[in-house]
């Protein structure tokens, strides 16, 4: 396991805590740190919000934020955010980003803490 | 100062609308060529608000010209663009209009930026954000060449947006031409 997982752990949790306090997109339903052990030192974060604006494309998109003093890291913060409805559509279409998250061998469900990704995604798909 | 006769002002307005529609058509063609050549980048779900805003203005101006001609006045109490979009065949039941889509995408990008850990901009959305200020002017004159702000990259979903408004632009242009309102 690379050194980055330990190094980033608290920062990722803090970031998700901050996101929990942002209410304009509805409740945070899921936050997953996936592909944690990557050599680039990227932080891959996937989040689902109750009412996140849906761009209407039915596919997920990842935005890459560079390192900053507020969130220092070697690589980029790769942030993928969606809503339950877009998530359902993405799942039906076999979205590649969603697949890479589901198949990531090294992931941690940050919120709800200790949750099981497969179970949560199945419940959201109903 | 003596104001021009109403019909002269109307004719000038219609001529300007014709020019704007022509420019929108040219812009669409340029973007479409880029799309056909696969040069529109890898993120087609984003869009270029500045270009889209320009084309939207061109459509709106042409519609106003059409209303001006057909009704003898420009109605000020409603938005003619909205009027036509809502009543035309382009708006299919249950399907959002392209204006709805643009609004959704703008809110989406704003919400993504809210989630940034610092003031940094996403590497792959910087350009779209920089261009998000709508172009509220008509910076072109007749004979100007329409030049995209940059070539090759950064105009992902403008093609889709323009494609949706294209039948309307074309219909207006043909109508204006058929009425011989703009002898160019």
PDB file of C-alpha atoms in Angstrom:
ATOM      1  CA  UNK A   1       0.000   0.000   0.000  1.00  0.00           C
ATOM      2  CA  UNK A   2       1.355   3.400  -0.926  1.00  0.00           C
ATOM      3  CA  UNK A   3       2.139   6.001   1.689  1.00  0.00           C
ATOM      4  CA  UNK A   4      -0.618   8.231   0.378  1.00  0.00           C
ATOM      5  CA  UNK A   5      -3.502   6.304   1.916  1.00  0.00           C
ATOM      6  CA  UNK A   6      -2.338   7.044   5.463  1.00  0.00           C
ATOM      7  CA  UNK A   7      -1.249  10.537   4.550  1.00  0.00           C
ATOM      8  CA  UNK A   8      -4.579  11.504   2.989  1.00  0.00           C
ATOM      9  CA  UNK A   9      -6.965   9.697   5.297  1.00  0.00           C
ATOM     10  CA  UNK A  10      -7.724  12.531   7.721  1.00  0.00           C
ATOM     11  CA  UNK A  11      -7.880  15.102   4.930  1.00  0.00           C
ATOM     12  CA  UNK A  12     -10.437  13.086   3.020  1.00  0.00           C
ATOM     13  CA  UNK A  13     -12.547  12.601   6.129  1.00  0.00           C
ATOM     14  CA  UNK A  14     -12.347  16.338   6.879  1.00  0.00           C
ATOM     15  CA  UNK A  15     -13.400  17.167   3.336  1.00  0.00           C
ATOM     16  CA  UNK A  16     -16.404  14.874   3.561  1.00  0.00           C
ATOM     17  CA  UNK A  17     -17.279  16.444   6.935  1.00  0.00           C
ATOM     18  CA  UNK A  18     -17.263  19.851   5.239  1.00  0.00           C
ATOM     19  CA  UNK A  19     -19.437  18.511   2.464  1.00  0.00           C
ATOM     20  CA  UNK A  20     -21.903  17.224   5.037  1.00  0.00           C
ATOM     21  CA  UNK A  21     -22.396  20.806   6.179  1.00  0.00           C
ATOM     22  CA  UNK A  22     -23.266  22.026   2.677  1.00  0.00           C
ATOM     23  CA  UNK A  23     -27.004  21.677   2.454  1.00  0.00           C
ATOM     24  CA  UNK A  24     -27.949  23.381  -0.759  1.00  0.00           C
ATOM     25  CA  UNK A  25     -27.685  20.132  -2.733  1.00  0.00           C
ATOM     26  CA  UNK A  26     -29.695  18.141  -0.221  1.00  0.00           C
ATOM     27  CA  UNK A  27     -28.346  15.523   2.124  1.00  0.00           C
ATOM     28  CA  UNK A  28     -25.102  13.733   1.435  1.00  0.00           C
ATOM     29  CA  UNK A  29     -26.109  10.105   0.949  1.00  0.00           C
ATOM     30  CA  UNK A  30     -22.814   8.489   0.102  1.00  0.00           C
ATOM     31  CA  UNK A  31     -19.110   9.343   0.025  1.00  0.00           C
ATOM     32  CA  UNK A  32     -16.644   6.776  -1.263  1.00  0.00           C
ATOM     33  CA  UNK A  33     -12.897   7.121  -1.454  1.00  0.00           C
ATOM     34  CA  UNK A  34     -11.959   4.668  -4.175  1.00  0.00           C
ATOM     35  CA  UNK A  35      -8.765   3.545  -5.862  1.00  0.00           C
ATOM     36  CA  UNK A  36      -7.043   4.835  -2.759  1.00  0.00           C
ATOM     37  CA  UNK A  37      -3.766   3.106  -3.431  1.00  0.00           C
ATOM     38  CA  UNK A  38      -2.685   4.755  -6.674  1.00  0.00           C
ATOM     39  CA  UNK A  39       0.851   5.732  -7.452  1.00  0.00           C
ATOM     40  CA  UNK A  40       0.002   9.174  -8.790  1.00  0.00           C
ATOM     41  CA  UNK A  41      -1.120  10.264  -5.360  1.00  0.00           C
ATOM     42  CA  UNK A  42      -4.586  11.199  -6.594  1.00  0.00           C
ATOM     43  CA  UNK A  43      -7.575  11.282  -4.285  1.00  0.00           C
ATOM     44  CA  UNK A  44     -10.620   9.725  -5.970  1.00  0.00           C
ATOM     45  CA  UNK A  45     -13.811  10.728  -4.245  1.00  0.00           C
ATOM     46  CA  UNK A  46     -17.315   9.729  -5.298  1.00  0.00           C
ATOM     47  CA  UNK A  47     -20.308  11.374  -3.645  1.00  0.00           C
ATOM     48  CA  UNK A  48     -24.062  11.146  -4.013  1.00  0.00           C
ATOM     49  CA  UNK A  49     -26.289  13.993  -2.853  1.00  0.00           C
ATOM     50  CA  UNK A  50     -30.017  13.871  -2.477  1.00  0.00           C
ATOM     51  CA  UNK A  51     -30.690  16.840  -4.788  1.00  0.00           C
ATOM     52  CA  UNK A  52     -27.472  17.394  -6.664  1.00  0.00           C
ATOM     53  CA  UNK A  53     -28.149  19.255  -9.939  1.00  0.00           C
ATOM     54  CA  UNK A  54     -28.421  16.753 -12.727  1.00  0.00           C
ATOM     55  CA  UNK A  55     -26.819  17.956 -15.955  1.00  0.00           C
ATOM     56  CA  UNK A  56     -29.124  15.573 -17.776  1.00  0.00           C
ATOM     57  CA  UNK A  57     -26.484  13.549 -19.574  1.00  0.00           C
ATOM     58  CA  UNK A  58     -27.057  10.270 -17.752  1.00  0.00           C
ATOM     59  CA  UNK A  59     -23.333   9.767 -17.391  1.00  0.00           C
ATOM     60  CA  UNK A  60     -20.983  10.573 -14.580  1.00  0.00           C
ATOM     61  CA  UNK A  61     -18.191  13.071 -14.883  1.00  0.00           C
ATOM     62  CA  UNK A  62     -15.038  13.485 -12.857  1.00  0.00           C
ATOM     63  CA  UNK A  63     -13.638  16.919 -12.123  1.00  0.00           C
ATOM     64  CA  UNK A  64      -9.967  17.216 -11.251  1.00  0.00           C
ATOM     65  CA  UNK A  65      -8.946  19.779  -8.676  1.00  0.00           C
ATOM     66  CA  UNK A  66      -5.238  20.532  -8.295  1.00  0.00           C
ATOM     67  CA  UNK A  67      -3.438  20.472  -4.990  1.00  0.00           C
ATOM     68  CA  UNK A  68      -4.054  23.532  -2.843  1.00  0.00           C
ATOM     69  CA  UNK A  69      -3.056  24.778   0.578  1.00  0.00           C
ATOM     70  CA  UNK A  70      -6.496  23.736   1.794  1.00  0.00           C
ATOM     71  CA  UNK A  71      -6.012  20.240   0.423  1.00  0.00           C
ATOM     72  CA  UNK A  72      -2.354  19.460  -0.244  1.00  0.00           C
ATOM     73  CA  UNK A  73      -1.572  16.275  -2.147  1.00  0.00           C
ATOM     74  CA  UNK A  74       0.840  14.897  -4.675  1.00  0.00           C
ATOM     75  CA  UNK A  75      -1.725  14.317  -7.379  1.00  0.00           C
ATOM     76  CA  UNK A  76      -5.199  15.709  -8.030  1.00  0.00           C
ATOM     77  CA  UNK A  77      -8.489  15.500  -6.211  1.00  0.00           C
ATOM     78  CA  UNK A  78     -10.703  13.657  -8.665  1.00  0.00           C
ATOM     79  CA  UNK A  79     -14.245  14.422  -7.645  1.00  0.00           C
ATOM     80  CA  UNK A  80     -17.286  12.664  -9.064  1.00  0.00           C
ATOM     81  CA  UNK A  81     -20.613  13.877  -7.730  1.00  0.00           C
ATOM     82  CA  UNK A  82     -24.078  12.823  -8.710  1.00  0.00           C
ATOM     83  CA  UNK A  83     -27.694  12.455  -7.627  1.00  0.00           C
ATOM     84  CA  UNK A  84     -29.600   9.196  -7.055  1.00  0.00           C
ATOM     85  CA  UNK A  85     -31.590   9.632 -10.266  1.00  0.00           C
ATOM     86  CA  UNK A  86     -28.503  10.234 -12.378  1.00  0.00           C
ATOM     87  CA  UNK A  87     -26.801   7.354 -10.608  1.00  0.00           C
ATOM     88  CA  UNK A  88     -29.658   5.040 -11.583  1.00  0.00           C
ATOM     89  CA  UNK A  89     -29.437   6.176 -15.186  1.00  0.00           C
ATOM     90  CA  UNK A  90     -25.663   5.761 -15.189  1.00  0.00           C
ATOM     91  CA  UNK A  91     -26.017   2.245 -13.793  1.00  0.00           C
ATOM     92  CA  UNK A  92     -28.533   1.332 -16.484  1.00  0.00           C
ATOM     93  CA  UNK A  93     -26.165   2.596 -19.158  1.00  0.00           C
ATOM     94  CA  UNK A  94     -23.195   0.776 -17.694  1.00  0.00           C
ATOM     95  CA  UNK A  95     -21.307   3.984 -17.010  1.00  0.00           C
ATOM     96  CA  UNK A  96     -17.549   3.417 -17.101  1.00  0.00           C
ATOM     97  CA  UNK A  97     -16.762   5.663 -14.134  1.00  0.00           C
ATOM     98  CA  UNK A  98     -19.371   3.911 -12.009  1.00  0.00           C
ATOM     99  CA  UNK A  99     -17.937   0.549 -13.032  1.00  0.00           C
ATOM    100  CA  UNK A 100     -14.418   1.630 -12.095  1.00  0.00           C
ATOM    101  CA  UNK A 101     -15.696   2.693  -8.670  1.00  0.00           C
ATOM    102  CA  UNK A 102     -17.577  -0.540  -8.103  1.00  0.00           C
ATOM    103  CA  UNK A 103     -14.634  -2.630  -9.245  1.00  0.00           C
ATOM    104  CA  UNK A 104     -12.024  -0.683  -7.314  1.00  0.00           C
ATOM    105  CA  UNK A 105     -10.084  -3.178  -5.189  1.00  0.00           C
ATOM    106  CA  UNK A 106      -9.196  -0.556  -2.659  1.00  0.00           C
ATOM    107  CA  UNK A 107     -12.059   1.628  -1.514  1.00  0.00           C
ATOM    108  CA  UNK A 108     -13.465   2.991   1.707  1.00  0.00           C
ATOM    109  CA  UNK A 109     -16.983   4.170   2.331  1.00  0.00           C
ATOM    110  CA  UNK A 110     -16.375   7.386   4.249  1.00  0.00           C
ATOM    111  CA  UNK A 111     -20.073   8.189   4.655  1.00  0.00           C
ATOM    112  CA  UNK A 112     -22.106   6.493   5.989  1.00  0.00           C
ATOM    113  CA  UNK A 113     -19.058   5.351   7.879  1.00  0.00           C
ATOM    114  CA  UNK A 114     -18.341   1.679   7.418  1.00  0.00           C
ATOM    115  CA  UNK A 115     -21.217   1.224   4.960  1.00  0.00           C
ATOM    116  CA  UNK A 116     -21.204  -1.459   2.307  1.00  0.00           C
ATOM    117  CA  UNK A 117     -21.036   0.052  -1.170  1.00  0.00           C
ATOM    118  CA  UNK A 118     -22.835  -2.764  -2.964  1.00  0.00           C
ATOM    119  CA  UNK A 119     -25.749  -2.667  -0.521  1.00  0.00           C
ATOM    120  CA  UNK A 120     -26.014   1.119  -0.606  1.00  0.00           C
ATOM    121  CA  UNK A 121     -25.922   1.276  -4.406  1.00  0.00           C
ATOM    122  CA  UNK A 122     -28.531  -1.474  -4.628  1.00  0.00           C
ATOM    123  CA  UNK A 123     -30.851   0.471  -2.319  1.00  0.00           C
ATOM    124  CA  UNK A 124     -30.336   3.645  -4.323  1.00  0.00           C
ATOM    125  CA  UNK A 125     -31.168   1.832  -7.536  1.00  0.00           C
ATOM    126  CA  UNK A 126     -34.691   0.992  -6.364  1.00  0.00           C
TER     127      UNK A 126
ATOM    128  CA  UNK B   1     -32.185  64.901 -33.318  1.00  0.00           C
ATOM    129  CA  UNK B   2     -34.798  63.546 -35.682  1.00  0.00           C
ATOM    130  CA  UNK B   3     -35.650  59.933 -35.195  1.00  0.00           C
ATOM    131  CA  UNK B   4     -35.838  57.843 -38.358  1.00  0.00           C
ATOM    132  CA  UNK B   5     -39.248  56.953 -39.624  1.00  0.00           C
ATOM    133  CA  UNK B   6     -40.646  53.891 -37.906  1.00  0.00           C
ATOM    134  CA  UNK B   7     -40.475  51.749 -41.035  1.00  0.00           C
ATOM    135  CA  UNK B   8     -36.815  52.667 -41.532  1.00  0.00           C
ATOM    136  CA  UNK B   9     -36.022  51.745 -37.954  1.00  0.00           C
ATOM    137  CA  UNK B  10     -37.906  48.505 -38.432  1.00  0.00           C
ATOM    138  CA  UNK B  11     -36.020  47.729 -41.602  1.00  0.00           C
ATOM    139  CA  UNK B  12     -32.699  48.427 -39.893  1.00  0.00           C
ATOM    140  CA  UNK B  13     -33.711  46.195 -37.032  1.00  0.00           C
ATOM    141  CA  UNK B  14     -34.673  43.397 -39.377  1.00  0.00           C
ATOM    142  CA  UNK B  15     -31.464  43.788 -41.351  1.00  0.00           C
ATOM    143  CA  UNK B  16     -29.480  43.510 -38.150  1.00  0.00           C
ATOM    144  CA  UNK B  17     -31.478  40.423 -37.186  1.00  0.00           C
ATOM    145  CA  UNK B  18     -30.748  38.879 -40.563  1.00  0.00           C
ATOM    146  CA  UNK B  19     -27.062  39.552 -40.041  1.00  0.00           C
ATOM    147  CA  UNK B  20     -27.159  38.060 -36.562  1.00  0.00           C
ATOM    148  CA  UNK B  21     -28.877  34.943 -37.790  1.00  0.00           C
ATOM    149  CA  UNK B  22     -26.313  34.607 -40.565  1.00  0.00           C
ATOM    150  CA  UNK B  23     -23.560  34.814 -38.002  1.00  0.00           C
ATOM    151  CA  UNK B  24     -25.253  32.232 -35.825  1.00  0.00           C
ATOM    152  CA  UNK B  25     -25.515  29.987 -38.858  1.00  0.00           C
ATOM    153  CA  UNK B  26     -21.828  30.503 -39.667  1.00  0.00           C
ATOM    154  CA  UNK B  27     -20.876  29.802 -36.087  1.00  0.00           C
ATOM    155  CA  UNK B  28     -22.969  26.670 -36.083  1.00  0.00           C
ATOM    156  CA  UNK B  29     -21.294  25.496 -39.279  1.00  0.00           C
ATOM    157  CA  UNK B  30     -17.847  26.072 -37.843  1.00  0.00           C
ATOM    158  CA  UNK B  31     -18.674  24.171 -34.683  1.00  0.00           C
ATOM    159  CA  UNK B  32     -20.359  21.411 -36.643  1.00  0.00           C
ATOM    160  CA  UNK B  33     -17.266  21.023 -38.813  1.00  0.00           C
ATOM    161  CA  UNK B  34     -15.194  20.653 -35.690  1.00  0.00           C
ATOM    162  CA  UNK B  35     -17.602  18.069 -34.348  1.00  0.00           C
ATOM    163  CA  UNK B  36     -17.469  16.133 -37.602  1.00  0.00           C
ATOM    164  CA  UNK B  37     -13.690  16.160 -37.435  1.00  0.00           C
ATOM    165  CA  UNK B  38     -13.743  14.931 -33.852  1.00  0.00           C
ATOM    166  CA  UNK B  39     -12.131  18.102 -32.578  1.00  0.00           C
ATOM    167  CA  UNK B  40     -14.630  18.988 -29.893  1.00  0.00           C
ATOM    168  CA  UNK B  41     -12.708  17.563 -26.974  1.00  0.00           C
ATOM    169  CA  UNK B  42     -13.508  14.740 -24.649  1.00  0.00           C
ATOM    170  CA  UNK B  43     -16.156  16.271 -22.419  1.00  0.00           C
ATOM    171  CA  UNK B  44     -19.265  16.790 -24.503  1.00  0.00           C
ATOM    172  CA  UNK B  45     -21.422  17.260 -21.431  1.00  0.00           C
ATOM    173  CA  UNK B  46     -20.010  20.720 -20.827  1.00  0.00           C
ATOM    174  CA  UNK B  47     -20.797  23.678 -22.988  1.00  0.00           C
ATOM    175  CA  UNK B  48     -19.573  27.088 -23.938  1.00  0.00           C
ATOM    176  CA  UNK B  49     -21.997  29.656 -22.530  1.00  0.00           C
ATOM    177  CA  UNK B  50     -20.484  32.589 -24.384  1.00  0.00           C
ATOM    178  CA  UNK B  51     -21.033  31.146 -27.826  1.00  0.00           C
ATOM    179  CA  UNK B  52     -24.404  29.790 -26.905  1.00  0.00           C
ATOM    180  CA  UNK B  53     -25.470  33.140 -25.447  1.00  0.00           C
ATOM    181  CA  UNK B  54     -24.504  34.839 -28.676  1.00  0.00           C
ATOM    182  CA  UNK B  55     -26.549  32.449 -30.789  1.00  0.00           C
ATOM    183  CA  UNK B  56     -29.459  32.712 -28.405  1.00  0.00           C
ATOM    184  CA  UNK B  57     -29.377  36.475 -28.774  1.00  0.00           C
ATOM    185  CA  UNK B  58     -29.326  36.130 -32.525  1.00  0.00           C
ATOM    186  CA  UNK B  59     -32.380  33.911 -32.408  1.00  0.00           C
ATOM    187  CA  UNK B  60     -34.154  36.250 -30.063  1.00  0.00           C
ATOM    188  CA  UNK B  61     -33.406  39.247 -32.212  1.00  0.00           C
ATOM    189  CA  UNK B  62     -34.653  37.463 -35.306  1.00  0.00           C
ATOM    190  CA  UNK B  63     -37.838  36.518 -33.512  1.00  0.00           C
ATOM    191  CA  UNK B  64     -38.379  40.071 -32.431  1.00  0.00           C
ATOM    192  CA  UNK B  65     -37.877  41.147 -36.017  1.00  0.00           C
ATOM    193  CA  UNK B  66     -40.403  38.608 -37.150  1.00  0.00           C
ATOM    194  CA  UNK B  67     -42.927  39.790 -34.569  1.00  0.00           C
ATOM    195  CA  UNK B  68     -42.121  43.359 -35.465  1.00  0.00           C
ATOM    196  CA  UNK B  69     -42.959  42.647 -39.077  1.00  0.00           C
ATOM    197  CA  UNK B  70     -45.994  40.466 -38.520  1.00  0.00           C
ATOM    198  CA  UNK B  71     -47.608  42.537 -35.790  1.00  0.00           C
ATOM    199  CA  UNK B  72     -46.259  45.948 -36.553  1.00  0.00           C
ATOM    200  CA  UNK B  73     -44.686  46.231 -33.127  1.00  0.00           C
ATOM    201  CA  UNK B  74     -42.334  44.508 -30.772  1.00  0.00           C
ATOM    202  CA  UNK B  75     -44.278  43.155 -27.821  1.00  0.00           C
ATOM    203  CA  UNK B  76     -42.526  44.136 -24.637  1.00  0.00           C
ATOM    204  CA  UNK B  77     -44.586  42.196 -22.167  1.00  0.00           C
ATOM    205  CA  UNK B  78     -43.269  38.753 -22.889  1.00  0.00           C
ATOM    206  CA  UNK B  79     -40.142  37.031 -24.044  1.00  0.00           C
ATOM    207  CA  UNK B  80     -40.604  36.147 -27.726  1.00  0.00           C
ATOM    208  CA  UNK B  81     -37.937  33.457 -27.576  1.00  0.00           C
ATOM    209  CA  UNK B  82     -39.731  31.702 -24.758  1.00  0.00           C
ATOM    210  CA  UNK B  83     -43.055  32.194 -26.508  1.00  0.00           C
ATOM    211  CA  UNK B  84     -41.951  30.436 -29.663  1.00  0.00           C
ATOM    212  CA  UNK B  85     -39.991  27.685 -27.963  1.00  0.00           C
ATOM    213  CA  UNK B  86     -42.890  26.826 -25.734  1.00  0.00           C
ATOM    214  CA  UNK B  87     -45.374  26.748 -28.564  1.00  0.00           C
ATOM    215  CA  UNK B  88     -43.293  25.154 -31.292  1.00  0.00           C
ATOM    216  CA  UNK B  89     -42.938  21.521 -32.235  1.00  0.00           C
ATOM    217  CA  UNK B  90     -39.408  21.662 -30.879  1.00  0.00           C
ATOM    218  CA  UNK B  91     -40.687  21.286 -27.361  1.00  0.00           C
ATOM    219  CA  UNK B  92     -41.747  17.690 -27.089  1.00  0.00           C
ATOM    220  CA  UNK B  93     -43.865  16.615 -24.122  1.00  0.00           C
ATOM    221  CA  UNK B  94     -41.765  15.735 -21.129  1.00  0.00           C
ATOM    222  CA  UNK B  95     -38.556  16.788 -22.782  1.00  0.00           C
ATOM    223  CA  UNK B  96     -36.654  19.771 -21.376  1.00  0.00           C
ATOM    224  CA  UNK B  97     -35.875  22.572 -23.781  1.00  0.00           C
ATOM    225  CA  UNK B  98     -32.279  23.439 -24.528  1.00  0.00           C
ATOM    226  CA  UNK B  99     -32.689  26.452 -22.246  1.00  0.00           C
ATOM    227  CA  UNK B 100     -33.632  24.104 -19.408  1.00  0.00           C
ATOM    228  CA  UNK B 101     -30.562  22.027 -20.170  1.00  0.00           C
ATOM    229  CA  UNK B 102     -28.237  25.017 -20.185  1.00  0.00           C
ATOM    230  CA  UNK B 103     -29.624  26.116 -16.839  1.00  0.00           C
ATOM    231  CA  UNK B 104     -29.185  22.635 -15.399  1.00  0.00           C
ATOM    232  CA  UNK B 105     -25.579  22.430 -16.556  1.00  0.00           C
ATOM    233  CA  UNK B 106     -24.772  25.837 -15.149  1.00  0.00           C
ATOM    234  CA  UNK B 107     -26.193  24.864 -11.741  1.00  0.00           C
ATOM    235  CA  UNK B 108     -24.296  21.582 -11.935  1.00  0.00           C
ATOM    236  CA  UNK B 109     -20.966  23.297 -12.521  1.00  0.00           C
ATOM    237  CA  UNK B 110     -21.644  25.843  -9.770  1.00  0.00           C
ATOM    238  CA  UNK B 111     -22.429  23.038  -7.351  1.00  0.00           C
ATOM    239  CA  UNK B 112     -19.268  21.163  -8.277  1.00  0.00           C
ATOM    240  CA  UNK B 113     -17.253  24.297  -7.557  1.00  0.00           C
ATOM    241  CA  UNK B 114     -18.924  24.535  -4.140  1.00  0.00           C
ATOM    242  CA  UNK B 115     -17.379  21.186  -3.286  1.00  0.00           C
ATOM    243  CA  UNK B 116     -13.814  22.243  -4.067  1.00  0.00           C
ATOM    244  CA  UNK B 117     -11.568  22.043  -1.022  1.00  0.00           C
ATOM    245  CA  UNK B 118      -9.941  25.371  -1.843  1.00  0.00           C
ATOM    246  CA  UNK B 119     -10.456  28.216  -4.235  1.00  0.00           C
ATOM    247  CA  UNK B 120      -8.926  26.157  -7.029  1.00  0.00           C
ATOM    248  CA  UNK B 121     -10.773  25.557 -10.238  1.00  0.00           C
ATOM    249  CA  UNK B 122     -11.110  22.053 -11.653  1.00  0.00           C
ATOM    250  CA  UNK B 123      -8.415  21.457 -14.240  1.00  0.00           C
ATOM    251  CA  UNK B 124     -11.021  20.321 -16.712  1.00  0.00           C
ATOM    252  CA  UNK B 125     -13.559  23.081 -16.142  1.00  0.00           C
ATOM    253  CA  UNK B 126     -11.382  26.173 -16.057  1.00  0.00           C
ATOM    254  CA  UNK B 127     -12.128  27.152 -19.584  1.00  0.00           C
ATOM    255  CA  UNK B 128     -15.868  26.719 -19.257  1.00  0.00           C
ATOM    256  CA  UNK B 129     -15.900  28.782 -16.079  1.00  0.00           C
ATOM    257  CA  UNK B 130     -13.822  31.518 -17.648  1.00  0.00           C
ATOM    258  CA  UNK B 131     -16.244  31.676 -20.534  1.00  0.00           C
ATOM    259  CA  UNK B 132     -19.317  31.518 -18.372  1.00  0.00           C
ATOM    260  CA  UNK B 133     -19.901  35.251 -18.504  1.00  0.00           C
ATOM    261  CA  UNK B 134     -22.517  35.634 -21.203  1.00  0.00           C
ATOM    262  CA  UNK B 135     -21.646  37.713 -24.206  1.00  0.00           C
ATOM    263  CA  UNK B 136     -24.232  40.432 -23.989  1.00  0.00           C
ATOM    264  CA  UNK B 137     -23.044  42.510 -26.884  1.00  0.00           C
ATOM    265  CA  UNK B 138     -23.042  42.204 -30.643  1.00  0.00           C
ATOM    266  CA  UNK B 139     -19.381  42.718 -31.357  1.00  0.00           C
ATOM    267  CA  UNK B 140     -19.616  41.893 -35.026  1.00  0.00           C
ATOM    268  CA  UNK B 141     -20.260  44.039 -38.038  1.00  0.00           C
ATOM    269  CA  UNK B 142     -21.288  43.029 -41.514  1.00  0.00           C
ATOM    270  CA  UNK B 143     -18.335  41.559 -43.352  1.00  0.00           C
ATOM    271  CA  UNK B 144     -16.567  40.505 -40.176  1.00  0.00           C
ATOM    272  CA  UNK B 145     -15.334  36.990 -40.074  1.00  0.00           C
ATOM    273  CA  UNK B 146     -16.680  34.934 -37.209  1.00  0.00           C
ATOM    274  CA  UNK B 147     -13.651  33.692 -35.333  1.00  0.00           C
ATOM    275  CA  UNK B 148     -13.950  31.238 -32.517  1.00  0.00           C
ATOM    276  CA  UNK B 149     -12.104  32.372 -29.376  1.00  0.00           C
ATOM    277  CA  UNK B 150      -9.868  29.354 -29.714  1.00  0.00           C
ATOM    278  CA  UNK B 151      -9.692  26.528 -32.159  1.00  0.00           C
ATOM    279  CA  UNK B 152      -9.900  22.852 -31.637  1.00  0.00           C
ATOM    280  CA  UNK B 153     -10.796  22.492 -28.014  1.00  0.00           C
ATOM    281  CA  UNK B 154     -13.134  23.771 -25.408  1.00  0.00           C
ATOM    282  CA  UNK B 155     -16.461  23.953 -27.182  1.00  0.00           C
ATOM    283  CA  UNK B 156     -17.903  20.642 -26.199  1.00  0.00           C
ATOM    284  CA  UNK B 157     -21.639  20.770 -25.989  1.00  0.00           C
ATOM    285  CA  UNK B 158     -22.250  23.884 -28.009  1.00  0.00           C
ATOM    286  CA  UNK B 159     -22.840  21.624 -30.967  1.00  0.00           C
ATOM    287  CA  UNK B 160     -25.655  19.830 -29.192  1.00  0.00           C
ATOM    288  CA  UNK B 161     -27.147  23.072 -27.961  1.00  0.00           C
ATOM    289  CA  UNK B 162     -27.011  24.678 -31.367  1.00  0.00           C
ATOM    290  CA  UNK B 163     -28.222  21.561 -33.045  1.00  0.00           C
ATOM    291  CA  UNK B 164     -31.387  21.772 -31.027  1.00  0.00           C
ATOM    292  CA  UNK B 165     -31.971  25.409 -31.870  1.00  0.00           C
ATOM    293  CA  UNK B 166     -30.873  24.971 -35.462  1.00  0.00           C
ATOM    294  CA  UNK B 167     -34.314  24.303 -37.007  1.00  0.00           C
ATOM    295  CA  UNK B 168     -35.582  27.487 -35.429  1.00  0.00           C
ATOM    296  CA  UNK B 169     -32.652  29.545 -36.689  1.00  0.00           C
ATOM    297  CA  UNK B 170     -33.061  28.136 -40.157  1.00  0.00           C
ATOM    298  CA  UNK B 171     -36.824  28.666 -40.198  1.00  0.00           C
ATOM    299  CA  UNK B 172     -36.422  32.285 -39.176  1.00  0.00           C
ATOM    300  CA  UNK B 173     -33.749  32.896 -41.765  1.00  0.00           C
ATOM    301  CA  UNK B 174     -35.891  31.398 -44.509  1.00  0.00           C
ATOM    302  CA  UNK B 175     -38.888  33.385 -43.369  1.00  0.00           C
ATOM    303  CA  UNK B 176     -36.967  36.633 -43.439  1.00  0.00           C
ATOM    304  CA  UNK B 177     -35.513  35.799 -46.829  1.00  0.00           C
ATOM    305  CA  UNK B 178     -38.937  34.818 -48.177  1.00  0.00           C
ATOM    306  CA  UNK B 179     -40.354  38.119 -47.083  1.00  0.00           C
ATOM    307  CA  UNK B 180     -37.529  39.843 -48.896  1.00  0.00           C
ATOM    308  CA  UNK B 181     -36.989  41.967 -45.849  1.00  0.00           C
ATOM    309  CA  UNK B 182     -33.269  42.125 -46.134  1.00  0.00           C
ATOM    310  CA  UNK B 183     -31.992  42.808 -49.633  1.00  0.00           C
ATOM    311  CA  UNK B 184     -28.390  41.715 -49.183  1.00  0.00           C
TER     312      UNK B 184
END
